[in-house]
Amino acid sequence: MMRDRSFRQAKLTLISLSLGMLAFGPALAKTMPSERAARALHERILTLDTHLDTPAVVARPGFDILKHNDWKTAFAQVDVPRMKAGGLDGGFWVIYTAQGPRTPEGLNAARDAGLMRAVVIREMLARSPKVFGLALKADDAAKIAAEGKRVVFMSIENSYPLAKDVSLLETFYKLGVRMVGPVHFATNDWADSSTDKAEWGGLSPLGKQLVAEANRLGMILDQSHASDQVLDQMLELSSAPIIASHSGCKAIYDHPRNLDDDRLKALAAKGGVIQMNAFGAYLKPLPQSPERRAALAKLAAAYPNLASRSQAEQEAFRQARVRLDAAFPENRATFDDFMAHLLHAIRLIGVDHVGIGIDWDGGGGVVGLEDASKVWKITQALMAEGYSEEDIAKIWGGNVLRVMREVEAKAQK
Ligand SMILES: [Zn+2]
């Protein structure tokens, strides 16, 4: 009798415990797996980041991607040793062009800059064929990673280099580009930016042609940086799912670069994915000291057109920046701030529609996730939340490859 009662009591305790877990979600069950366990799972899966601004760093005189660089002093977050250390197989290497004047001269200069940045990526591949592999189709990624090489997909951030000529998209496609975003910080001839005034009410007539041309060629359309209306119109016009290659959630921080819950659901309903960025200023309000802001403005004014300056001048700038960061430390977001966005999106739209696009070398990186050598920690945090290996594999690359396969299939029709 006694034994029976205590058994019943134990059972009741178990039931109330599991009810408690239901009520409070997985938080109660949360146990952080060991680094060893997290790394073991992380090494088994294919890991792709959909927004690596690293080609801009590769283009810097003197930079060697095959060597270990320090993020704090070299201002470089991705190189081969750190990709290996963190377990990052590769991703989308970006042809980024800063928005400039929309004049014939400005457009010509942007076209040349975009083509030259594509050349930088192709030269990186050609110099180290045993280290990197160019991925042109979704199925290429796993093959390249299985050979122990880093996966290099190419993408365009800001269609300014298309110079108002939609046919140039095919030129970039032939160079290997498989993803295209119309716009960056400033509204341009293709679309309204989320961080600038609306000129078109979303996509321009040219921007709508870009959607059709990307669909025809088999290129993923990227909404990141574009306005909310651009997302709505891309979802309506595109015959294939679309991506937000490096974005965040408005529900966590109401910033124009982030997507609201309704739009996240609409993106998922069309088969798309949001890839979570770790760009501090989009994760939470991050006021910087007036002293830091003034020092940064002064430094920028002292080195205009930095990218086209000599190696010695770039080195002088780098040293000045290191001194500035020491004198006026940056107010930075943390790994937990990043995870808040990632987990919100996963809980809202499911593990099939969320991925990783940190924005390395483009402003991404937070305290606790400073460079590519730390990316295994995302896997550890997802394991702690109770996500399975299958879920984590989708988040780390499976989802973007599924989108890419759908884009490829639609293009073939
Ligand atoms: Zn960006």
Short mmCIF file of C-alpha atoms and ligand atoms in Angstrom, two decimals:
data_model
loop_
_atom_site.label_atom_id
_atom_site.label_comp_id
_atom_site.label_asym_id
_atom_site.label_seq_id
_atom_site.Cartn_x
_atom_site.Cartn_y
_atom_site.Cartn_z
CA MET A 1 0.00 0.00 0.00
CA MET A 2 2.68 2.42 1.11
CA ARG A 3 4.79 1.61 -1.88
CA ASP A 4 1.81 2.04 -4.14
CA ARG A 5 1.03 5.46 -2.70
CA SER A 6 4.60 6.71 -3.00
CA PHE A 7 4.69 5.40 -6.57
CA ARG A 8 1.48 7.33 -7.28
CA GLN A 9 2.92 10.41 -5.66
CA ALA A 10 6.09 10.10 -7.69
CA LYS A 11 4.00 9.77 -10.82
CA LEU A 12 1.98 12.85 -9.90
CA THR A 13 5.19 14.76 -9.27
CA LEU A 14 6.41 13.69 -12.70
CA ILE A 15 3.16 14.80 -14.31
CA SER A 16 3.23 18.19 -12.59
CA LEU A 17 6.89 18.56 -13.56
CA SER A 18 6.15 17.93 -17.21
CA LEU A 19 3.13 20.25 -17.01
CA GLY A 20 5.46 22.86 -15.57
CA MET A 21 7.82 22.33 -18.47
CA LEU A 22 4.94 22.71 -20.89
CA ALA A 23 3.89 25.94 -19.20
CA PHE A 24 7.35 27.44 -19.03
CA GLY A 25 8.69 26.03 -22.28
CA PRO A 26 12.06 24.42 -22.79
CA ALA A 27 13.73 26.90 -20.39
CA LEU A 28 13.29 24.50 -17.47
CA ALA A 29 14.86 21.65 -19.40
CA LYS A 30 17.80 23.82 -20.51
CA THR A 31 21.20 22.27 -19.92
CA MET A 32 24.22 23.59 -21.75
CA PRO A 33 25.96 20.72 -23.52
CA SER A 34 29.73 20.50 -23.18
CA GLU A 35 31.95 22.18 -25.74
CA ARG A 36 33.07 18.71 -26.83
CA ALA A 37 29.51 17.51 -27.47
CA ALA A 38 28.60 20.73 -29.28
CA ARG A 39 31.68 20.63 -31.47
CA ALA A 40 31.09 16.96 -32.31
CA LEU A 41 27.59 17.69 -33.63
CA HIS A 42 28.77 20.90 -35.29
CA GLU A 43 31.52 19.02 -37.18
CA ARG A 44 29.02 16.45 -38.50
CA ILE A 45 26.78 19.01 -40.19
CA LEU A 46 27.31 21.36 -43.15
CA THR A 47 27.66 24.94 -41.92
CA LEU A 48 27.05 27.88 -44.26
CA ASP A 49 26.85 31.59 -43.44
CA THR A 50 24.85 33.48 -46.07
CA HIS A 51 26.61 36.82 -45.70
CA LEU A 52 30.40 36.93 -45.64
CA ASP A 53 31.65 40.43 -46.47
CA THR A 54 35.15 38.97 -46.37
CA PRO A 55 35.99 39.68 -50.07
CA ALA A 56 36.31 43.36 -49.06
CA VAL A 57 39.03 42.26 -46.60
CA VAL A 58 40.63 39.91 -49.15
CA ALA A 59 40.96 42.94 -51.45
CA ARG A 60 43.02 44.81 -48.82
CA PRO A 61 46.72 45.03 -49.63
CA GLY A 62 48.74 42.63 -47.49
CA PHE A 63 45.84 40.55 -46.20
CA ASP A 64 46.37 36.78 -46.27
CA ILE A 65 43.22 34.68 -45.89
CA LEU A 66 45.27 31.52 -45.40
CA LYS A 67 46.81 32.90 -42.20
CA HIS A 68 45.34 33.53 -38.78
CA ASN A 69 44.36 37.17 -38.24
CA ASP A 70 43.23 38.86 -35.04
CA TRP A 71 39.73 40.37 -35.24
CA LYS A 72 40.57 43.08 -32.72
CA THR A 73 43.68 44.45 -34.40
CA ALA A 74 43.42 43.27 -38.02
CA PHE A 75 39.67 44.07 -38.31
CA ALA A 76 39.17 40.77 -40.10
CA GLN A 77 36.79 38.12 -38.78
CA VAL A 78 37.10 35.33 -41.30
CA ASP A 79 40.15 33.42 -42.53
CA VAL A 80 40.82 29.77 -43.23
CA PRO A 81 42.44 28.89 -39.85
CA ARG A 82 39.56 30.48 -37.94
CA MET A 83 36.92 28.91 -40.20
CA LYS A 84 38.48 25.55 -39.39
CA ALA A 85 38.73 26.36 -35.67
CA GLY A 86 35.08 27.39 -35.48
CA GLY A 87 33.75 24.75 -37.85
CA LEU A 88 32.50 27.05 -40.61
CA ASP A 89 32.39 25.23 -43.95
CA GLY A 90 31.73 28.34 -46.02
CA GLY A 91 28.87 30.41 -47.31
CA PHE A 92 28.01 33.25 -49.62
CA TRP A 93 30.99 35.53 -50.31
CA VAL A 94 29.69 38.97 -51.05
CA ILE A 95 30.29 41.42 -53.88
CA TYR A 96 29.42 44.54 -51.91
CA THR A 97 29.39 47.97 -53.51
CA ALA A 98 28.75 51.10 -51.46
CA GLN A 99 25.96 53.21 -52.92
CA GLY A 100 27.29 56.31 -54.65
CA PRO A 101 25.92 58.86 -57.11
CA ARG A 102 23.35 57.59 -59.59
CA THR A 103 25.04 59.49 -62.42
CA PRO A 104 26.48 57.87 -65.59
CA GLU A 105 29.98 58.27 -64.08
CA GLY A 106 28.87 56.84 -60.73
CA LEU A 107 27.15 53.88 -62.41
CA ASN A 108 30.20 53.10 -64.57
CA ALA A 109 32.49 53.23 -61.54
CA ALA A 110 30.13 50.96 -59.58
CA ARG A 111 29.91 48.46 -62.46
CA ASP A 112 33.71 48.27 -62.61
CA ALA A 113 34.02 47.99 -58.81
CA GLY A 114 31.46 45.15 -58.74
CA LEU A 115 33.18 43.25 -61.56
CA MET A 116 36.57 43.72 -59.88
CA ARG A 117 35.22 42.43 -56.56
CA ALA A 118 33.99 39.31 -58.40
CA VAL A 119 37.53 38.98 -59.77
CA VAL A 120 38.93 39.19 -56.20
CA ILE A 121 36.77 36.19 -55.24
CA ARG A 122 37.70 34.24 -58.38
CA GLU A 123 41.41 35.00 -57.80
CA MET A 124 41.13 33.77 -54.20
CA LEU A 125 39.69 30.52 -55.59
CA ALA A 126 42.31 30.25 -58.33
CA ARG A 127 45.22 30.84 -55.94
CA SER A 128 44.16 28.11 -53.51
CA PRO A 129 42.27 25.40 -55.39
CA LYS A 130 42.95 22.89 -52.61
CA VAL A 131 41.53 25.24 -49.97
CA PHE A 132 38.44 26.73 -51.61
CA GLY A 133 35.81 25.34 -53.97
CA LEU A 134 33.40 27.43 -56.07
CA ALA A 135 29.79 26.30 -55.57
CA LEU A 136 27.46 26.98 -58.47
CA LYS A 137 24.61 24.68 -57.47
CA ALA A 138 23.12 23.72 -54.11
CA ASP A 139 24.42 20.16 -54.48
CA ASP A 140 28.01 21.41 -54.87
CA ALA A 141 28.24 22.56 -51.23
CA ALA A 142 28.31 19.14 -49.55
CA LYS A 143 30.77 17.77 -52.16
CA ILE A 144 33.19 20.66 -51.62
CA ALA A 145 32.96 20.37 -47.83
CA ALA A 146 33.52 16.59 -48.05
CA GLU A 147 36.81 17.31 -49.81
CA GLY A 148 37.82 19.38 -46.79
CA LYS A 149 37.57 22.65 -48.74
CA ARG A 150 35.77 25.88 -47.86
CA VAL A 151 32.53 26.40 -49.79
CA VAL A 152 32.40 29.59 -51.86
CA PHE A 153 29.04 30.69 -53.19
CA MET A 154 29.03 34.22 -54.62
CA SER A 155 26.39 36.89 -53.99
CA ILE A 156 25.69 40.55 -54.74
CA GLU A 157 24.84 43.07 -52.03
CA ASN A 158 23.49 46.21 -53.70
CA SER A 159 22.63 46.04 -57.41
CA TYR A 160 24.22 49.46 -58.02
CA PRO A 161 26.99 47.74 -60.13
CA LEU A 162 24.32 46.50 -62.56
CA ALA A 163 24.34 50.14 -63.68
CA LYS A 164 20.61 50.21 -64.55
CA ASP A 165 21.20 47.39 -67.05
CA VAL A 166 19.31 44.25 -66.00
CA SER A 167 21.12 42.19 -68.64
CA LEU A 168 24.35 42.62 -66.63
CA LEU A 169 22.87 40.23 -64.07
CA GLU A 170 23.58 37.38 -66.49
CA THR A 171 27.22 38.51 -66.72
CA PHE A 172 27.48 38.20 -62.93
CA TYR A 173 25.67 34.85 -63.10
CA LYS A 174 28.32 33.63 -65.54
CA LEU A 175 30.99 34.82 -63.09
CA GLY A 176 29.41 32.49 -60.53
CA VAL A 177 26.97 34.73 -58.64
CA ARG A 178 23.88 32.92 -57.31
CA MET A 179 22.23 35.46 -55.02
CA VAL A 180 21.31 39.11 -55.56
CA GLY A 181 20.01 41.88 -53.31
CA PRO A 182 18.79 45.07 -54.98
CA VAL A 183 19.79 47.73 -52.50
CA HIS A 184 21.93 48.73 -49.49
CA PHE A 185 21.74 51.67 -47.02
CA ALA A 186 20.46 54.13 -49.64
CA THR A 187 17.55 53.94 -52.08
CA ASN A 188 18.80 53.35 -55.64
CA ASP A 189 17.51 52.72 -59.17
CA TRP A 190 16.28 49.23 -58.23
CA ALA A 191 14.49 49.57 -54.91
CA ASP A 192 13.77 51.52 -51.75
CA SER A 193 16.15 50.96 -48.87
CA SER A 194 14.81 50.24 -45.37
CA THR A 195 17.16 52.96 -44.06
CA ASP A 196 16.42 55.72 -46.60
CA LYS A 197 13.45 57.61 -47.99
CA ALA A 198 11.03 55.70 -50.20
CA GLU A 199 11.20 56.71 -53.83
CA TRP A 200 9.44 53.82 -55.54
CA GLY A 201 7.00 52.46 -52.96
CA GLY A 202 9.07 49.26 -52.97
CA LEU A 203 10.69 47.96 -56.15
CA SER A 204 11.22 50.33 -59.09
CA PRO A 205 10.07 49.16 -62.55
CA LEU A 206 13.71 48.12 -63.08
CA GLY A 207 13.66 46.28 -59.73
CA LYS A 208 10.64 44.29 -60.89
CA GLN A 209 12.61 43.28 -64.00
CA LEU A 210 15.44 42.21 -61.68
CA VAL A 211 13.06 39.83 -59.88
CA ALA A 212 12.01 38.24 -63.19
CA GLU A 213 15.59 38.01 -64.45
CA ALA A 214 16.85 36.44 -61.20
CA ASN A 215 14.04 33.88 -61.44
CA ARG A 216 14.90 33.15 -65.08
CA LEU A 217 18.63 32.70 -64.39
CA GLY A 218 18.22 30.79 -61.13
CA MET A 219 19.54 33.31 -58.61
CA ILE A 220 18.19 33.65 -55.06
CA LEU A 221 16.58 37.04 -54.39
CA ASP A 222 17.80 38.68 -51.18
CA GLN A 223 15.62 41.19 -49.35
CA SER A 224 18.11 42.27 -46.65
CA HIS A 225 18.50 46.09 -46.52
CA ALA A 226 15.45 46.63 -48.75
CA SER A 227 12.23 48.18 -47.44
CA ASP A 228 9.29 46.16 -46.10
CA GLN A 229 7.35 46.96 -49.29
CA VAL A 230 10.16 45.40 -51.34
CA LEU A 231 9.70 42.20 -49.33
CA ASP A 232 5.94 42.24 -49.96
CA GLN A 233 6.47 42.77 -53.70
CA MET A 234 9.25 40.19 -54.02
CA LEU A 235 7.00 37.62 -52.34
CA GLU A 236 4.22 38.49 -54.77
CA LEU A 237 6.34 38.62 -57.94
CA SER A 238 8.98 35.94 -57.45
CA SER A 239 8.20 32.47 -58.75
CA ALA A 240 10.69 31.00 -56.24
CA PRO A 241 11.21 31.44 -52.46
CA ILE A 242 13.30 34.41 -51.35
CA ILE A 243 15.83 35.01 -48.60
CA ALA A 244 16.76 37.71 -46.10
CA SER A 245 20.48 36.85 -46.06
CA HIS A 246 21.39 38.89 -42.95
CA SER A 247 18.51 40.41 -40.98
CA GLY A 248 16.79 40.39 -37.58
CA CYS A 249 13.39 40.49 -35.85
CA LYS A 250 11.41 43.68 -35.27
CA ALA A 251 9.61 42.00 -32.35
CA ILE A 252 12.93 41.91 -30.48
CA TYR A 253 14.20 45.31 -31.63
CA ASP A 254 12.11 47.69 -33.70
CA HIS A 255 14.70 48.74 -36.29
CA PRO A 256 14.00 49.32 -40.02
CA ARG A 257 16.57 46.60 -40.91
CA ASN A 258 14.50 43.99 -39.04
CA LEU A 259 11.36 42.14 -40.18
CA ASP A 260 8.05 42.16 -38.30
CA ASP A 261 6.30 38.93 -37.33
CA ASP A 262 3.66 39.13 -40.08
CA ARG A 263 6.34 39.50 -42.74
CA LEU A 264 8.39 36.67 -41.26
CA LYS A 265 5.29 34.47 -41.51
CA ALA A 266 4.69 35.60 -45.12
CA LEU A 267 8.33 34.87 -46.01
CA ALA A 268 8.03 31.37 -44.52
CA ALA A 269 4.64 30.74 -46.16
CA LYS A 270 6.37 31.15 -49.54
CA GLY A 271 9.13 28.74 -48.54
CA GLY A 272 11.73 31.42 -47.77
CA VAL A 273 14.27 31.87 -45.00
CA ILE A 274 15.55 34.61 -42.72
CA GLN A 275 19.25 34.32 -41.88
CA MET A 276 20.01 35.92 -38.53
CA ASN A 277 22.67 38.60 -38.39
CA ALA A 278 24.78 39.62 -35.40
CA PHE A 279 25.07 43.30 -36.30
CA GLY A 280 25.02 44.95 -32.87
CA ALA A 281 23.15 48.12 -33.81
CA TYR A 282 20.28 46.02 -35.25
CA LEU A 283 20.06 43.72 -32.22
CA LYS A 284 19.24 46.32 -29.55
CA PRO A 285 19.62 50.05 -28.88
CA LEU A 286 23.37 50.64 -28.54
CA PRO A 287 24.13 54.27 -27.73
CA GLN A 288 27.83 55.10 -28.17
CA SER A 289 29.62 57.77 -26.15
CA PRO A 290 29.81 61.23 -27.78
CA GLU A 291 33.60 60.98 -27.39
CA ARG A 292 33.71 57.77 -29.43
CA ARG A 293 31.42 59.15 -32.11
CA ALA A 294 33.51 62.31 -32.42
CA ALA A 295 36.76 60.33 -32.59
CA LEU A 296 35.35 58.02 -35.28
CA ALA A 297 34.15 60.98 -37.36
CA LYS A 298 37.55 62.63 -37.05
CA LEU A 299 39.35 59.44 -38.09
CA ALA A 300 37.05 58.88 -41.09
CA ALA A 301 37.62 62.49 -42.20
CA ALA A 302 41.39 61.97 -42.01
CA TYR A 303 41.28 58.94 -44.33
CA PRO A 304 38.75 59.53 -47.12
CA ASN A 305 38.60 56.83 -49.85
CA LEU A 306 40.48 54.44 -47.58
CA ALA A 307 40.13 51.42 -49.89
CA SER A 308 42.05 53.13 -52.69
CA ARG A 309 44.93 54.31 -50.43
CA SER A 310 48.39 52.81 -50.16
CA GLN A 311 49.19 49.86 -47.93
CA ALA A 312 51.18 52.17 -45.61
CA GLU A 313 48.25 54.56 -45.24
CA GLN A 314 45.84 51.69 -44.61
CA GLU A 315 48.21 50.38 -41.97
CA ALA A 316 48.36 53.83 -40.33
CA PHE A 317 44.55 53.91 -40.30
CA ARG A 318 44.41 50.44 -38.76
CA GLN A 319 46.78 51.45 -35.94
CA ALA A 320 44.83 54.66 -35.30
CA ARG A 321 41.62 52.64 -35.10
CA VAL A 322 43.12 50.21 -32.58
CA ARG A 323 44.16 53.18 -30.41
CA LEU A 324 40.70 54.73 -30.77
CA ASP A 325 38.94 51.51 -29.66
CA ALA A 326 41.21 51.35 -26.61
CA ALA A 327 40.62 55.00 -25.70
CA PHE A 328 36.85 55.04 -26.36
CA PRO A 329 35.55 51.46 -26.04
CA GLU A 330 32.56 50.49 -28.13
CA ASN A 331 29.23 49.71 -26.45
CA ARG A 332 28.65 46.25 -27.90
CA ALA A 333 25.80 43.76 -28.11
CA THR A 334 26.27 40.24 -26.75
CA PHE A 335 25.84 36.63 -27.83
CA ASP A 336 22.58 36.48 -25.82
CA ASP A 337 21.22 39.49 -27.76
CA PHE A 338 21.93 37.61 -31.00
CA MET A 339 20.33 34.41 -29.69
CA ALA A 340 17.18 36.34 -28.68
CA HIS A 341 16.60 37.22 -32.37
CA LEU A 342 17.49 33.75 -33.62
CA LEU A 343 15.23 31.96 -31.12
CA HIS A 344 12.34 34.35 -31.68
CA ALA A 345 12.38 33.63 -35.42
CA ILE A 346 12.66 29.85 -34.89
CA ARG A 347 9.77 29.81 -32.39
CA LEU A 348 7.63 31.98 -34.68
CA ILE A 349 8.15 30.38 -38.10
CA GLY A 350 9.90 27.08 -37.35
CA VAL A 351 13.29 25.47 -37.90
CA ASP A 352 12.68 25.18 -41.66
CA HIS A 353 12.74 28.93 -42.23
CA VAL A 354 15.63 30.31 -40.20
CA GLY A 355 19.38 30.27 -40.74
CA ILE A 356 22.65 32.09 -40.07
CA GLY A 357 24.05 35.19 -41.82
CA ILE A 358 26.20 36.93 -39.21
CA ASP A 359 27.48 39.73 -41.49
CA TRP A 360 31.12 38.88 -40.79
CA ASP A 361 33.48 41.60 -41.96
CA GLY A 362 30.45 43.80 -42.64
CA GLY A 363 29.71 44.96 -39.09
CA GLY A 364 28.54 41.66 -37.59
CA GLY A 365 30.00 40.05 -34.48
CA VAL A 366 29.14 40.56 -30.80
CA VAL A 367 30.72 39.93 -27.41
CA GLY A 368 31.06 36.14 -27.22
CA LEU A 369 30.81 35.73 -31.01
CA GLU A 370 33.68 37.87 -32.22
CA ASP A 371 34.87 35.95 -35.25
CA ALA A 372 34.48 32.76 -37.30
CA SER A 373 36.35 30.70 -34.70
CA LYS A 374 33.35 31.01 -32.34
CA VAL A 375 30.49 29.88 -34.55
CA TRP A 376 30.25 26.42 -32.94
CA LYS A 377 28.79 28.27 -29.92
CA ILE A 378 25.57 28.85 -31.89
CA THR A 379 25.21 25.08 -32.22
CA GLN A 380 25.85 24.67 -28.48
CA ALA A 381 23.17 27.27 -27.65
CA LEU A 382 20.66 25.61 -30.00
CA MET A 383 21.38 22.21 -28.41
CA ALA A 384 20.77 23.78 -24.98
CA GLU A 385 17.34 24.87 -26.24
CA GLY A 386 16.54 21.27 -27.11
CA TYR A 387 16.88 21.42 -30.89
CA SER A 388 17.85 18.17 -32.60
CA GLU A 389 20.80 17.55 -34.91
CA GLU A 390 18.36 17.52 -37.83
CA ASP A 391 16.95 20.92 -36.79
CA ILE A 392 20.40 22.43 -36.33
CA ALA A 393 21.58 21.10 -39.70
CA LYS A 394 18.63 22.84 -41.37
CA ILE A 395 19.42 26.11 -39.60
CA TRP A 396 23.12 25.89 -40.44
CA GLY A 397 22.68 25.37 -44.20
CA GLY A 398 19.94 22.89 -45.06
CA ASN A 399 17.33 25.61 -45.38
CA VAL A 400 19.26 27.91 -47.68
CA LEU A 401 20.18 24.93 -49.87
CA ARG A 402 16.50 23.93 -50.04
CA VAL A 403 15.65 27.47 -51.19
CA MET A 404 18.45 27.30 -53.73
CA ARG A 405 17.20 23.95 -55.10
CA GLU A 406 13.72 25.45 -55.54
CA VAL A 407 15.24 28.48 -57.29
CA GLU A 408 17.22 26.14 -59.58
CA ALA A 409 14.15 24.02 -60.34
CA LYS A 410 12.02 27.08 -61.20
CA ALA A 411 14.75 28.42 -63.49
CA GLN A 412 14.90 25.17 -65.43
CA LYS A 413 11.19 25.32 -66.25
ZN ZN B 1 24.63 44.32 -45.22
#
